[in-house]
Amino acid sequence: DQQVKQNSPSLSVQEGRISILNCDYTNSMFDYFLWYKKYPAEGPTFLISISSIKDKNEDGRFTVFLNKSAKHLSLHIVPSQPGDSAVYFCAASGVGAGSYQLTFGKGTKLSVIP
Amino acid sequence: KAGVTQTPRYLIKTRGQQVTLSCSPISGHRSVSWYQQTPGQGLQFLFEYFSETQRNKGNFPGRFSGRQFSNSRSEMNVSTLELGDSALYLCASSSAPLAGGTYNEQFFGPGTRLTVL
């Protein structure tokens, strides 16, 4: 049972426009949500997080929105730049499968077209 | 500050063999977590060690095991390798263990690419 879902495997956006990456979760016990960015041949890099008690967190061009009632979060990148092209993983921190852990989605590959 | 290092970067084994992967965390970090990344399943949590003790464990069979040394370096072992074990194995370090009510950033290494033939 996949507790964190990223339903879009890929997304293409023009440079300068907004990129919106979506994530859904099923476990209401998750208490932190995170986004990681991954370039080929590198490990994931932490991007931004949000506590379950908040609904928005902003860091420069990156904003994460959390809708707890819908169990949905999204990452907005404005404006999108070619260097943002990478795979983005949504992750949730909390008890899953009986153990405290980070549960990741399968990722969305973002391509920003110059 | 040096990042998380993993050795070896690439490994080819045959079915039935065993393998040991190594991870050196960022200096001062005492928590080390291991993940398996495959195209079909994404990143899946294997286990976490903190101060030489396994604190958390994901849903993997007992063929997957690990340990942590007093200098926080960690090893992961997979015995009786199966074709499905082919994956990128990622290690992440953090200053504190995974726990409720807070989040301490995890820093990932580049991974070890394991191919089982």
PDB file of C-alpha atoms in Angstrom:
ATOM      1  CA  ASP A   1       0.000   0.000   0.000  1.00  0.00           C
ATOM      2  CA  GLN A   2       1.610   3.236  -1.168  1.00  0.00           C
ATOM      3  CA  GLN A   3       1.202   5.855   1.536  1.00  0.00           C
ATOM      4  CA  VAL A   4       2.743   8.738  -0.449  1.00  0.00           C
ATOM      5  CA  LYS A   5       1.729   9.130  -4.070  1.00  0.00           C
ATOM      6  CA  GLN A   6       3.013  11.321  -6.845  1.00  0.00           C
ATOM      7  CA  ASN A   7       0.639  10.632  -9.691  1.00  0.00           C
ATOM      8  CA  SER A   8       2.518  12.565 -12.372  1.00  0.00           C
ATOM      9  CA  PRO A   9       5.724  10.796 -13.420  1.00  0.00           C
ATOM     10  CA  SER A  10       6.799  13.798 -15.481  1.00  0.00           C
ATOM     11  CA  LEU A  11       6.082  17.491 -16.018  1.00  0.00           C
ATOM     12  CA  SER A  12       7.326  19.962 -18.645  1.00  0.00           C
ATOM     13  CA  VAL A  13       7.254  23.705 -18.058  1.00  0.00           C
ATOM     14  CA  GLN A  14       8.538  26.735 -19.954  1.00  0.00           C
ATOM     15  CA  GLU A  15      11.321  28.737 -18.338  1.00  0.00           C
ATOM     16  CA  GLY A  16       9.899  31.624 -16.306  1.00  0.00           C
ATOM     17  CA  ARG A  17       6.520  29.978 -15.743  1.00  0.00           C
ATOM     18  CA  ILE A  18       5.240  28.297 -12.598  1.00  0.00           C
ATOM     19  CA  SER A  19       5.918  24.611 -11.913  1.00  0.00           C
ATOM     20  CA  ILE A  20       3.399  22.848  -9.690  1.00  0.00           C
ATOM     21  CA  LEU A  21       4.243  19.391  -8.393  1.00  0.00           C
ATOM     22  CA  ASN A  22       1.591  17.458  -6.516  1.00  0.00           C
ATOM     23  CA  CYS A  23       1.624  14.803  -3.846  1.00  0.00           C
ATOM     24  CA  ASP A  24      -1.093  12.879  -1.992  1.00  0.00           C
ATOM     25  CA  TYR A  25      -0.784  10.849   1.183  1.00  0.00           C
ATOM     26  CA  THR A  26      -2.987   8.431   3.059  1.00  0.00           C
ATOM     27  CA  ASN A  27      -1.486   8.235   6.562  1.00  0.00           C
ATOM     28  CA  SER A  28      -2.967  10.928   8.819  1.00  0.00           C
ATOM     29  CA  MET A  29      -0.174  10.307  11.381  1.00  0.00           C
ATOM     30  CA  PHE A  30       2.508  11.910   9.229  1.00  0.00           C
ATOM     31  CA  ASP A  31       3.780  15.016  11.020  1.00  0.00           C
ATOM     32  CA  TYR A  32       6.282  16.530   8.585  1.00  0.00           C
ATOM     33  CA  PHE A  33       6.290  16.709   4.824  1.00  0.00           C
ATOM     34  CA  LEU A  34       9.318  17.322   2.673  1.00  0.00           C
ATOM     35  CA  TRP A  35      10.435  17.796  -0.878  1.00  0.00           C
ATOM     36  CA  TYR A  36      13.726  16.480  -2.172  1.00  0.00           C
ATOM     37  CA  LYS A  37      15.379  17.166  -5.514  1.00  0.00           C
ATOM     38  CA  LYS A  38      17.549  14.600  -7.260  1.00  0.00           C
ATOM     39  CA  TYR A  39      19.939  15.028 -10.169  1.00  0.00           C
ATOM     40  CA  PRO A  40      21.248  11.971 -12.050  1.00  0.00           C
ATOM     41  CA  ALA A  41      24.194  10.232 -10.369  1.00  0.00           C
ATOM     42  CA  GLU A  42      23.676  12.223  -7.156  1.00  0.00           C
ATOM     43  CA  GLY A  43      21.803  11.550  -3.954  1.00  0.00           C
ATOM     44  CA  PRO A  44      18.572  13.455  -3.195  1.00  0.00           C
ATOM     45  CA  THR A  45      18.997  16.980  -1.804  1.00  0.00           C
ATOM     46  CA  PHE A  46      16.594  18.437   0.728  1.00  0.00           C
ATOM     47  CA  LEU A  47      14.610  21.344  -0.695  1.00  0.00           C
ATOM     48  CA  ILE A  48      11.868  22.457   1.680  1.00  0.00           C
ATOM     49  CA  SER A  49       9.697  21.067   4.465  1.00  0.00           C
ATOM     50  CA  ILE A  50       6.412  21.847   6.174  1.00  0.00           C
ATOM     51  CA  SER A  51       5.061  20.839   9.540  1.00  0.00           C
ATOM     52  CA  SER A  52       1.594  19.297   9.666  1.00  0.00           C
ATOM     53  CA  ILE A  53       0.438  22.221  11.809  1.00  0.00           C
ATOM     54  CA  LYS A  54       1.068  24.720   9.009  1.00  0.00           C
ATOM     55  CA  ASP A  55      -0.502  25.154   5.595  1.00  0.00           C
ATOM     56  CA  LYS A  56       2.240  27.058   3.784  1.00  0.00           C
ATOM     57  CA  ASN A  57       5.998  27.422   3.861  1.00  0.00           C
ATOM     58  CA  GLU A  58       8.032  29.637   1.566  1.00  0.00           C
ATOM     59  CA  ASP A  59      11.742  29.665   0.745  1.00  0.00           C
ATOM     60  CA  GLY A  60      12.750  31.923  -2.112  1.00  0.00           C
ATOM     61  CA  ARG A  61      11.283  30.605  -5.348  1.00  0.00           C
ATOM     62  CA  PHE A  62       9.904  27.508  -3.618  1.00  0.00           C
ATOM     63  CA  THR A  63       6.612  27.328  -1.747  1.00  0.00           C
ATOM     64  CA  VAL A  64       4.997  24.229  -0.295  1.00  0.00           C
ATOM     65  CA  PHE A  65       1.266  24.133   0.422  1.00  0.00           C
ATOM     66  CA  LEU A  66      -0.383  21.587   2.689  1.00  0.00           C
ATOM     67  CA  ASN A  67      -4.096  20.758   2.663  1.00  0.00           C
ATOM     68  CA  LYS A  68      -4.573  18.355   5.557  1.00  0.00           C
ATOM     69  CA  SER A  69      -8.268  17.763   4.986  1.00  0.00           C
ATOM     70  CA  ALA A  70      -7.526  16.623   1.443  1.00  0.00           C
ATOM     71  CA  LYS A  71      -4.260  14.913   2.449  1.00  0.00           C
ATOM     72  CA  HIS A  72      -2.568  16.778  -0.346  1.00  0.00           C
ATOM     73  CA  LEU A  73       0.539  18.884  -0.693  1.00  0.00           C
ATOM     74  CA  SER A  74       2.049  20.741  -3.572  1.00  0.00           C
ATOM     75  CA  LEU A  75       5.352  22.382  -4.425  1.00  0.00           C
ATOM     76  CA  HIS A  76       5.293  25.607  -6.416  1.00  0.00           C
ATOM     77  CA  ILE A  77       8.431  26.848  -8.172  1.00  0.00           C
ATOM     78  CA  VAL A  78       8.218  30.424  -9.428  1.00  0.00           C
ATOM     79  CA  PRO A  79       9.809  31.339 -11.756  1.00  0.00           C
ATOM     80  CA  SER A  80      11.027  28.008 -13.099  1.00  0.00           C
ATOM     81  CA  GLN A  81      14.625  27.876 -14.322  1.00  0.00           C
ATOM     82  CA  PRO A  82      16.409  25.295 -16.498  1.00  0.00           C
ATOM     83  CA  GLY A  83      18.566  24.332 -13.488  1.00  0.00           C
ATOM     84  CA  ASP A  84      15.402  23.176 -11.734  1.00  0.00           C
ATOM     85  CA  SER A  85      15.177  20.244 -14.146  1.00  0.00           C
ATOM     86  CA  ALA A  86      15.478  17.192 -11.900  1.00  0.00           C
ATOM     87  CA  VAL A  87      13.415  14.477 -10.255  1.00  0.00           C
ATOM     88  CA  TYR A  88      11.416  15.769  -7.294  1.00  0.00           C
ATOM     89  CA  PHE A  89      10.455  13.436  -4.469  1.00  0.00           C
ATOM     90  CA  CYS A  90       7.732  14.140  -1.979  1.00  0.00           C
ATOM     91  CA  ALA A  91       8.332  12.538   1.429  1.00  0.00           C
ATOM     92  CA  ALA A  92       6.471  12.264   4.698  1.00  0.00           C
ATOM     93  CA  SER A  93       7.938  11.794   8.147  1.00  0.00           C
ATOM     94  CA  GLY A  94       6.090   9.687  10.657  1.00  0.00           C
ATOM     95  CA  VAL A  95       5.243   6.189  11.729  1.00  0.00           C
ATOM     96  CA  GLY A  96       4.818   3.903   8.765  1.00  0.00           C
ATOM     97  CA  ALA A  97       4.789   0.101   8.753  1.00  0.00           C
ATOM     98  CA  GLY A  98       5.266   0.174  12.519  1.00  0.00           C
ATOM     99  CA  SER A  99       8.455   2.183  12.511  1.00  0.00           C
ATOM    100  CA  TYR A 100       9.366   5.847  12.416  1.00  0.00           C
ATOM    101  CA  GLN A 101      10.692   6.604   8.947  1.00  0.00           C
ATOM    102  CA  LEU A 102      10.676   8.800   5.889  1.00  0.00           C
ATOM    103  CA  THR A 103       8.189   7.524   3.312  1.00  0.00           C
ATOM    104  CA  PHE A 104       8.855   8.705  -0.233  1.00  0.00           C
ATOM    105  CA  GLY A 105       6.717   9.002  -3.319  1.00  0.00           C
ATOM    106  CA  LYS A 106       8.009   7.616  -6.612  1.00  0.00           C
ATOM    107  CA  GLY A 107       9.062  11.019  -7.905  1.00  0.00           C
ATOM    108  CA  THR A 108       8.116  13.475 -10.643  1.00  0.00           C
ATOM    109  CA  LYS A 109      10.638  14.349 -13.340  1.00  0.00           C
ATOM    110  CA  LEU A 110      10.494  18.087 -14.014  1.00  0.00           C
ATOM    111  CA  SER A 111      11.843  19.426 -17.286  1.00  0.00           C
ATOM    112  CA  VAL A 112      12.145  23.206 -17.610  1.00  0.00           C
ATOM    113  CA  ILE A 113      12.380  24.186 -21.250  1.00  0.00           C
ATOM    114  CA  PRO A 114      14.502  27.273 -22.056  1.00  0.00           C
TER     115      PRO A 114
ATOM    116  CA  LYS B   1      32.639  19.842   5.690  1.00  0.00           C
ATOM    117  CA  ALA B   2      32.837  16.615   3.697  1.00  0.00           C
ATOM    118  CA  GLY B   3      29.534  15.121   2.625  1.00  0.00           C
ATOM    119  CA  VAL B   4      28.230  11.602   2.992  1.00  0.00           C
ATOM    120  CA  THR B   5      30.437   9.094   1.210  1.00  0.00           C
ATOM    121  CA  GLN B   6      29.448   5.640   0.036  1.00  0.00           C
ATOM    122  CA  THR B   7      31.676   2.843  -1.203  1.00  0.00           C
ATOM    123  CA  PRO B   8      31.790   1.231  -3.613  1.00  0.00           C
ATOM    124  CA  ARG B   9      29.895   3.343  -6.134  1.00  0.00           C
ATOM    125  CA  TYR B  10      29.181   0.405  -8.436  1.00  0.00           C
ATOM    126  CA  LEU B  11      29.001  -3.305  -7.764  1.00  0.00           C
ATOM    127  CA  ILE B  12      28.114  -6.363  -9.823  1.00  0.00           C
ATOM    128  CA  LYS B  13      27.240  -9.613  -8.084  1.00  0.00           C
ATOM    129  CA  THR B  14      25.556 -12.886  -9.024  1.00  0.00           C
ATOM    130  CA  ARG B  15      22.501 -14.479  -7.482  1.00  0.00           C
ATOM    131  CA  GLY B  16      23.134 -16.210  -4.186  1.00  0.00           C
ATOM    132  CA  GLN B  17      26.161 -14.120  -3.282  1.00  0.00           C
ATOM    133  CA  GLN B  18      26.265 -11.637  -0.457  1.00  0.00           C
ATOM    134  CA  VAL B  19      27.324  -8.003  -0.511  1.00  0.00           C
ATOM    135  CA  THR B  20      28.447  -5.365   1.984  1.00  0.00           C
ATOM    136  CA  LEU B  21      28.017  -1.654   1.336  1.00  0.00           C
ATOM    137  CA  SER B  22      29.666   1.083   3.354  1.00  0.00           C
ATOM    138  CA  CYS B  23      28.594   4.574   4.356  1.00  0.00           C
ATOM    139  CA  SER B  24      30.550   7.310   6.116  1.00  0.00           C
ATOM    140  CA  PRO B  25      28.278  10.037   7.480  1.00  0.00           C
ATOM    141  CA  ILE B  26      28.997  13.734   7.752  1.00  0.00           C
ATOM    142  CA  SER B  27      31.368  14.400  10.626  1.00  0.00           C
ATOM    143  CA  GLY B  28      29.378  14.784  13.853  1.00  0.00           C
ATOM    144  CA  HIS B  29      26.280  13.054  12.523  1.00  0.00           C
ATOM    145  CA  ARG B  30      25.250  10.001  14.520  1.00  0.00           C
ATOM    146  CA  SER B  31      22.150   8.919  12.625  1.00  0.00           C
ATOM    147  CA  VAL B  32      22.524   6.870   9.447  1.00  0.00           C
ATOM    148  CA  SER B  33      19.566   5.692   7.387  1.00  0.00           C
ATOM    149  CA  TRP B  34      19.592   3.357   4.397  1.00  0.00           C
ATOM    150  CA  TYR B  35      17.207   3.426   1.421  1.00  0.00           C
ATOM    151  CA  GLN B  36      16.681   1.286  -1.653  1.00  0.00           C
ATOM    152  CA  GLN B  37      15.749   3.049  -4.884  1.00  0.00           C
ATOM    153  CA  THR B  38      14.262   1.098  -7.784  1.00  0.00           C
ATOM    154  CA  PRO B  39      12.388   2.415 -10.849  1.00  0.00           C
ATOM    155  CA  GLY B  40       9.181   0.651  -9.869  1.00  0.00           C
ATOM    156  CA  GLN B  41       9.105   1.391  -6.137  1.00  0.00           C
ATOM    157  CA  GLY B  42      10.929   4.675  -5.743  1.00  0.00           C
ATOM    158  CA  LEU B  43      12.874   5.205  -2.510  1.00  0.00           C
ATOM    159  CA  GLN B  44      12.072   2.727   0.227  1.00  0.00           C
ATOM    160  CA  PHE B  45      13.323   2.960   3.794  1.00  0.00           C
ATOM    161  CA  LEU B  46      15.455   0.030   4.932  1.00  0.00           C
ATOM    162  CA  PHE B  47      16.592   0.937   8.448  1.00  0.00           C
ATOM    163  CA  GLU B  48      18.099   3.627  10.616  1.00  0.00           C
ATOM    164  CA  TYR B  49      20.978   3.420  13.064  1.00  0.00           C
ATOM    165  CA  PHE B  50      21.764   5.867  15.818  1.00  0.00           C
ATOM    166  CA  SER B  51      24.631   5.484  18.286  1.00  0.00           C
ATOM    167  CA  GLU B  52      25.285   1.914  17.084  1.00  0.00           C
ATOM    168  CA  THR B  53      21.670   0.838  17.664  1.00  0.00           C
ATOM    169  CA  GLN B  54      19.038   0.080  15.074  1.00  0.00           C
ATOM    170  CA  ARG B  55      16.208   2.451  15.936  1.00  0.00           C
ATOM    171  CA  ASN B  56      13.826   2.033  13.039  1.00  0.00           C
ATOM    172  CA  LYS B  57      13.285  -0.627  10.404  1.00  0.00           C
ATOM    173  CA  GLY B  58      11.369  -0.715   7.143  1.00  0.00           C
ATOM    174  CA  ASN B  59       9.492  -3.613   5.617  1.00  0.00           C
ATOM    175  CA  PHE B  60      12.343  -5.648   4.135  1.00  0.00           C
ATOM    176  CA  PRO B  61      13.230  -9.339   4.626  1.00  0.00           C
ATOM    177  CA  GLY B  62      15.868 -10.458   7.085  1.00  0.00           C
ATOM    178  CA  ARG B  63      18.390 -10.874   4.247  1.00  0.00           C
ATOM    179  CA  PHE B  64      18.911  -7.133   4.604  1.00  0.00           C
ATOM    180  CA  SER B  65      20.875  -6.213   7.700  1.00  0.00           C
ATOM    181  CA  GLY B  66      23.132  -3.457   8.891  1.00  0.00           C
ATOM    182  CA  ARG B  67      25.312  -2.214  11.658  1.00  0.00           C
ATOM    183  CA  GLN B  68      26.894   0.972  12.864  1.00  0.00           C
ATOM    184  CA  PHE B  69      30.315   1.416  14.380  1.00  0.00           C
ATOM    185  CA  SER B  70      31.432   3.663  17.222  1.00  0.00           C
ATOM    186  CA  ASN B  71      32.695   6.261  14.721  1.00  0.00           C
ATOM    187  CA  SER B  72      29.133   6.362  13.199  1.00  0.00           C
ATOM    188  CA  ARG B  73      30.215   4.691   9.978  1.00  0.00           C
ATOM    189  CA  SER B  74      27.631   2.163   8.852  1.00  0.00           C
ATOM    190  CA  GLU B  75      27.568  -0.964   6.748  1.00  0.00           C
ATOM    191  CA  MET B  76      24.654  -2.652   5.058  1.00  0.00           C
ATOM    192  CA  ASN B  77      24.705  -6.341   4.174  1.00  0.00           C
ATOM    193  CA  VAL B  78      22.486  -8.245   1.796  1.00  0.00           C
ATOM    194  CA  SER B  79      22.770 -12.034   1.852  1.00  0.00           C
ATOM    195  CA  THR B  80      21.613 -14.572  -0.740  1.00  0.00           C
ATOM    196  CA  LEU B  81      21.212 -11.933  -3.425  1.00  0.00           C
ATOM    197  CA  GLU B  82      18.205 -12.045  -5.732  1.00  0.00           C
ATOM    198  CA  LEU B  83      17.741 -10.406  -9.136  1.00  0.00           C
ATOM    199  CA  GLY B  84      15.195  -8.044  -7.563  1.00  0.00           C
ATOM    200  CA  ASP B  85      17.856  -6.652  -5.232  1.00  0.00           C
ATOM    201  CA  SER B  86      19.361  -4.749  -8.171  1.00  0.00           C
ATOM    202  CA  ALA B  87      18.926  -1.122  -7.154  1.00  0.00           C
ATOM    203  CA  LEU B  88      20.575   2.094  -6.074  1.00  0.00           C
ATOM    204  CA  TYR B  89      21.273   1.930  -2.343  1.00  0.00           C
ATOM    205  CA  LEU B  90      21.351   5.324  -0.684  1.00  0.00           C
ATOM    206  CA  CYS B  91      22.672   6.251   2.700  1.00  0.00           C
ATOM    207  CA  ALA B  92      21.642   9.419   4.531  1.00  0.00           C
ATOM    208  CA  SER B  93      23.042  10.974   7.680  1.00  0.00           C
ATOM    209  CA  SER B  94      21.494  13.327  10.184  1.00  0.00           C
ATOM    210  CA  SER B  95      22.506  14.962  13.440  1.00  0.00           C
ATOM    211  CA  ALA B  96      19.605  13.359  15.312  1.00  0.00           C
ATOM    212  CA  PRO B  97      17.473  10.254  14.887  1.00  0.00           C
ATOM    213  CA  LEU B  98      14.120  10.133  13.138  1.00  0.00           C
ATOM    214  CA  ALA B  99      11.496  10.961  15.739  1.00  0.00           C
ATOM    215  CA  GLY B 100       8.041  12.409  16.054  1.00  0.00           C
ATOM    216  CA  GLY B 101       7.280  16.112  16.336  1.00  0.00           C
ATOM    217  CA  THR B 102      10.411  17.334  14.603  1.00  0.00           C
ATOM    218  CA  TYR B 103      12.453  16.849  11.500  1.00  0.00           C
ATOM    219  CA  ASN B 104      16.218  16.925  11.219  1.00  0.00           C
ATOM    220  CA  GLU B 105      17.468  17.241   7.669  1.00  0.00           C
ATOM    221  CA  GLN B 106      18.882  14.094   6.166  1.00  0.00           C
ATOM    222  CA  PHE B 107      21.883  14.462   3.881  1.00  0.00           C
ATOM    223  CA  PHE B 108      22.185  11.809   1.219  1.00  0.00           C
ATOM    224  CA  GLY B 109      25.264  10.220  -0.286  1.00  0.00           C
ATOM    225  CA  PRO B 110      25.574   9.517  -4.038  1.00  0.00           C
ATOM    226  CA  GLY B 111      24.562   5.882  -3.598  1.00  0.00           C
ATOM    227  CA  THR B 112      25.918   2.468  -4.528  1.00  0.00           C
ATOM    228  CA  ARG B 113      24.555   0.989  -7.732  1.00  0.00           C
ATOM    229  CA  LEU B 114      24.179  -2.773  -7.202  1.00  0.00           C
ATOM    230  CA  THR B 115      23.540  -5.039 -10.170  1.00  0.00           C
ATOM    231  CA  VAL B 116      22.665  -8.679  -9.534  1.00  0.00           C
ATOM    232  CA  LEU B 117      23.134 -11.038 -12.497  1.00  0.00           C
TER     233      LEU B 117
END
